[in-house]
Coordinates of C-alpha atoms and ligand atoms in Angstrom, one line a residue:
X13 CA 54.1 187.5 119.2
X14 CA 56.5 188.7 121.8
X15 CA 56.4 192.2 123.2
X16 CA 59.3 194.4 123.8
X17 CA 58.9 194.1 127.6
X18 CA 58.7 190.3 127.5
X19 CA 61.9 190.2 125.3
X20 CA 64.0 191.9 128.0
X21 CA 66.4 189.5 129.8
X22 CA 64.8 188.4 133.1
X23 CA 68.1 188.9 134.8
X24 CA 68.2 192.7 134.5
X25 CA 66.8 195.3 136.9
X26 CA 64.3 197.5 135.1
X27 CA 64.5 201.1 136.4
X28 CA 61.2 202.2 137.8
X29 CA 59.6 198.8 137.7
X30 CA 58.9 197.0 141.0
X31 CA 58.2 193.3 140.3
X32 CA 55.0 191.9 141.8
X33 CA 55.4 188.2 142.6
X34 CA 52.7 185.5 142.8
X35 CA 52.5 182.2 144.6
X36 CA 55.3 180.7 142.6
X37 CA 57.7 183.5 143.6
X38 CA 56.7 183.2 147.3
X39 CA 57.2 179.4 147.2
X40 CA 60.6 179.9 145.5
X41 CA 61.6 182.5 148.1
X42 CA 60.4 180.3 151.0
X43 CA 62.7 177.4 149.9
X44 CA 65.8 179.5 149.1
X45 CA 65.4 181.6 152.3
X46 CA 64.8 178.6 154.5
X47 CA 68.1 177.2 153.3
X48 CA 69.9 180.5 154.0
X49 CA 68.4 180.5 157.5
X50 CA 69.5 176.9 158.1
X51 CA 73.0 177.7 157.1
X52 CA 73.1 180.7 159.5
X53 CA 71.8 178.5 162.3
X54 CA 74.6 176.0 161.7
X55 CA 77.2 178.8 162.1
X56 CA 75.8 179.7 165.5
X57 CA 77.8 176.9 167.3
X58 CA 81.0 177.6 165.4
X59 CA 81.3 181.3 166.4
X60 CA 83.8 181.2 169.2
X61 CA 87.1 182.9 170.2
X62 CA 90.0 181.7 168.0
X63 CA 87.8 180.7 165.0
X64 CA 88.8 182.5 161.8
X65 CA 86.0 183.9 159.7
X66 CA 87.4 182.0 156.7
X67 CA 86.3 178.8 158.6
X68 CA 82.7 180.2 158.7
X69 CA 83.0 181.0 155.0
X70 CA 84.1 177.4 154.2
X71 CA 81.2 176.0 156.3
X72 CA 78.7 178.1 154.4
X73 CA 80.2 177.2 151.0
X74 CA 80.1 173.5 151.8
X75 CA 76.5 173.7 153.0
X76 CA 75.4 175.5 149.9
X77 CA 77.2 172.9 147.7
X78 CA 75.7 169.9 149.6
X79 CA 72.2 171.4 149.2
X80 CA 72.2 172.3 145.6
X81 CA 72.5 176.0 146.2
X82 CA 75.0 178.7 145.1
X83 CA 76.2 181.6 147.3
X84 CA 75.2 184.7 145.5
X85 CA 78.3 186.7 146.6
X86 CA 80.8 184.1 145.2
X87 CA 82.4 185.9 142.2
X88 CA 79.9 188.7 142.5
X89 CA 81.5 191.9 141.2
X90 CA 84.9 190.3 142.0
X91 CA 84.0 189.3 145.5
X92 CA 85.4 185.8 146.2
X93 CA 83.6 184.5 149.3
X94 CA 80.3 182.9 150.2
X95 CA 79.6 185.2 153.1
X96 CA 80.4 188.7 154.4
X97 CA 81.8 188.8 158.0
X98 CA 81.6 192.3 159.5
X99 CA 83.3 192.6 162.9
X100 CA 82.9 195.4 165.5
X101 CA 83.3 198.7 163.7
X102 CA 82.9 197.1 160.3
X103 CA 79.4 198.2 159.0
X104 CA 79.1 195.6 156.2
X105 CA 80.9 193.7 153.4
X106 CA 83.7 192.5 155.7
X107 CA 85.8 189.9 153.9
X108 CA 86.4 186.6 155.6
X109 CA 90.1 185.9 156.5
X110 CA 92.4 183.7 158.6
X111 CA 92.5 185.9 161.7
X112 CA 90.7 184.3 164.7
X113 CA 87.7 186.0 166.2
X114 CA 88.4 187.4 169.7
X115 CA 86.4 187.2 172.9
X116 CA 84.1 190.2 173.1
X117 CA 83.9 190.7 169.3
X118 CA 80.4 191.1 167.6
X119 CA 80.3 189.7 164.1
X120 CA 77.6 190.0 161.5
X121 CA 77.4 187.1 159.0
X122 CA 75.5 187.9 155.7
X123 CA 74.6 185.1 153.4
X124 CA 72.6 184.9 150.2
X125 CA 71.9 181.5 148.8
X126 CA 70.5 181.0 145.3
X127 CA 68.2 177.9 145.0
X128 CA 66.3 177.2 141.8
X129 CA 67.0 180.8 140.7
X130 CA 65.6 182.4 143.8
X131 CA 67.8 184.5 146.2
X132 CA 67.4 184.1 150.0
X133 CA 69.2 187.0 151.7
X134 CA 69.7 187.2 155.4
X135 CA 72.2 188.4 158.0
X136 CA 72.5 188.2 161.8
X137 CA 74.8 189.2 164.7
X138 CA 76.9 186.6 166.5
X139 CA 78.5 187.5 169.9
X140 CA 81.9 186.0 170.4
X141 CA 82.1 184.8 174.0
X142 CA 81.2 187.4 176.6
X143 CA 80.5 190.8 175.1
X144 CA 80.3 194.3 176.6
X145 CA 77.0 195.7 177.8
X146 CA 77.2 198.4 175.1
X147 CA 77.7 195.9 172.4
X148 CA 74.7 194.0 173.8
X149 CA 72.6 197.2 173.8
X150 CA 73.6 197.9 170.2
X151 CA 72.5 194.4 169.1
X152 CA 69.2 194.8 171.0
X153 CA 68.4 198.1 169.4
X154 CA 69.4 196.8 165.9
X155 CA 67.0 193.9 166.2
X156 CA 64.3 196.1 167.7
X157 CA 64.7 198.5 164.7
X158 CA 64.2 195.6 162.3
X159 CA 61.1 194.5 164.2
X160 CA 59.7 198.0 163.9
X161 CA 60.5 198.0 160.2
X162 CA 58.7 194.7 159.8
X163 CA 55.6 196.0 161.6
X164 CA 55.4 198.8 159.2
X165 CA 55.8 196.6 156.1
X166 CA 52.2 196.2 154.9
X167 CA 49.8 197.3 152.2
X168 CA 48.6 200.8 152.9
X169 CA 52.0 201.9 154.1
X170 CA 55.0 203.1 152.1
X171 CA 58.7 202.3 152.0
X172 CA 59.2 205.6 153.9
X173 CA 57.1 204.2 156.8
X174 CA 59.5 201.3 157.1
X175 CA 62.5 203.6 157.2
X176 CA 60.9 206.0 159.6
X177 CA 60.0 203.2 162.0
X178 CA 63.6 201.9 162.0
X179 CA 65.0 205.4 162.5
X180 CA 62.7 206.2 165.4
X181 CA 63.9 203.2 167.3
X182 CA 67.6 203.7 166.7
X183 CA 67.7 207.5 167.3
X184 CA 65.3 207.1 170.3
X185 CA 68.2 205.2 171.9
X186 CA 70.7 207.8 170.8
X187 CA 72.2 205.5 168.1
X188 CA 72.4 206.3 164.4
X189 CA 71.2 204.8 161.1
X190 CA 73.8 204.2 158.3
X191 CA 72.6 206.0 155.1
X192 CA 75.0 204.6 152.6
X193 CA 73.5 201.1 152.3
X194 CA 69.9 200.2 151.8
X195 CA 67.5 197.2 151.7
X196 CA 66.5 196.1 148.2
X197 CA 64.1 194.2 146.1
X198 CA 65.1 190.5 145.9
X199 CA 63.8 187.5 144.1
X200 CA 65.2 186.2 140.9
X201 CA 67.7 189.1 141.1
X202 CA 70.1 189.7 144.0
X203 CA 69.4 193.5 144.0
X204 CA 66.1 194.7 142.4
X205 CA 63.7 197.5 143.0
X206 CA 62.6 199.0 145.4
X207 CA 65.3 200.5 147.5
X208 CA 64.4 200.2 151.2
X209 CA 65.9 203.1 153.1
X210 CA 66.4 202.5 156.8
X211 CA 65.5 206.1 157.6
X212 CA 63.0 208.6 156.2
X213 CA 59.6 210.3 156.5
X214 CA 56.3 208.5 157.0
X215 CA 54.1 208.4 153.9
X216 CA 56.9 209.1 151.4
X217 CA 58.5 206.7 149.0
X218 CA 56.7 203.8 147.2
X219 CA 53.3 202.4 148.3
X220 CA 53.7 198.8 149.5
X221 CA 51.7 196.3 147.4
X222 CA 51.0 192.6 147.9
X223 CA 53.6 190.6 145.9
X224 CA 56.6 192.9 146.5
X225 CA 59.6 191.1 147.8
X226 CA 62.5 192.9 149.4
X227 CA 65.0 192.9 152.2
X228 CA 65.1 195.0 155.3
X229 CA 68.6 195.2 156.7
X230 CA 69.3 198.1 159.0
X231 CA 72.9 199.0 160.0
X232 CA 72.9 200.8 163.3
X233 CA 76.0 202.6 164.8
X234 CA 76.7 203.5 168.4
X235 CA 78.3 206.7 167.2
X236 CA 77.8 208.8 164.1
X237 CA 76.3 207.3 160.9
X238 CA 79.2 208.0 158.5
X239 CA 81.1 205.2 156.9
X240 CA 84.2 204.8 154.7
X241 CA 85.3 202.0 152.4
X242 CA 88.7 200.5 153.1
X243 CA 91.3 200.1 150.3
X244 CA 90.2 196.5 149.7
X245 CA 87.3 198.1 147.9
X246 CA 84.7 196.2 150.0
X247 CA 85.0 196.7 153.8
X248 CA 82.8 199.5 155.1
X249 CA 83.7 200.8 158.5
X250 CA 82.4 203.5 160.8
X251 CA 84.4 206.7 160.3
X252 CA 84.5 207.3 164.1
X253 CA 85.4 203.6 164.7
X254 CA 82.3 203.1 166.9
X255 CA 80.6 199.7 166.9
X256 CA 78.1 198.9 164.2
X257 CA 75.5 196.1 164.0
X258 CA 73.1 194.8 161.3
X259 CA 70.4 192.2 160.8
X260 CA 68.5 191.3 157.7
X261 CA 65.4 189.5 156.6
X262 CA 64.0 188.8 153.1
X263 CA 60.2 189.3 153.2
X264 CA 57.2 189.4 150.9
X265 CA 54.3 191.8 151.2
X266 CA 51.0 189.9 151.6
X267 CA 47.3 191.2 151.6
X268 CA 47.4 191.8 155.3
X269 CA 51.1 192.4 156.2
X270 CA 54.2 190.4 155.3
X271 CA 55.7 187.0 155.3
X272 CA 59.3 186.7 156.6
X273 CA 61.0 184.2 154.4
X274 CA 64.3 183.9 156.3
X275 CA 62.9 182.7 159.7
X276 CA 65.4 180.7 161.7
X277 CA 64.3 177.1 161.9
X278 CA 66.1 176.9 165.3
X279 CA 65.0 180.2 166.6
X280 CA 68.5 181.5 166.5
X281 CA 67.9 184.7 164.6
X282 CA 68.4 186.9 167.6
X283 CA 71.6 185.7 169.3
X284 CA 70.9 187.3 172.7
X285 CA 67.6 185.5 173.0
X286 CA 69.0 182.3 171.6
X287 CA 71.7 182.3 174.3
X288 CA 69.2 182.7 177.1
X289 CA 67.3 179.6 175.9
X290 CA 70.4 177.4 175.7
Ligands
MF3_322 N1 74.1 190.1 151.0 C1 74.4 191.5 151.0 C2 73.1 192.3 150.9 O1 72.5 192.2 151.9 C3 75.2 191.9 149.7 C4 76.6 191.4 149.8 S1 77.4 192.1 148.4 C5 78.9 191.6 148.4 O2 72.7 192.9 150.0 F1 79.4 191.9 147.3 F2 79.5 192.2 149.4 F3 79.0 190.4 148.6
CO323 CO1 72.6 190.3 152.8
CO324 CO1 70.5 192.3 151.2

């Protein structure tokens, strides 16, 4: 006998149901996410003034192809690229193109690789040459906000605790949290339940349970939090054109805390720290 629930296609998000994954899911996520992190590591040395973001897209595509993985964004809802490249005031979903990066730019590269059906989703900031002190501060605060979110991601807490921790860090530095895009459940789906808001009230939302797998991906602005979407239908920019930064990990909730699946093998996740040690 097969029950109604079991008969549902595995590839569909079920409203109100948060999947709890076991050892197999964690192992699948480890492998997919390690590959994503390795690809983002490889891009580190290519990000330089004059390099077009389309070149980064090509490198990511070829890396996926050579490693038996598929970029999740390729042909996703009409998107035609392997990565998103979000420069300066672009908040997220920037489209790779043939224009060269310029000295002083800050660019987020967001990559999701599908390996054996599991989705490893991560993004990082890359400084192009020398960047301004205010851009550096924005990146520092964005990474600190993700760290605060990770510290709150454990059983006994709720999704609202994660958002509140992120918001406190960003607003404590007089920066703002983007409301329009959220972290998400991930696993054998690109975007699953739960939604992870990067702002909120402690104790609200969904209680965190071992086996939940989701992303945390705060977008922090130097100015106001409001965004608009450009006419290409994808590119989200800050309405006030102030700088925006983002970083993203895929994690799994464990009995005692969480496991970060998208750890950088070369310790290159935080570009400012990575530069100091090179
Ligand atoms: N990887 C992004 C995320 O963090 C999603 C990119 S969707 C795209 O969820 F359509 F822009 F590609
Ligand atoms: Co992503
Ligand atoms: Co994501």
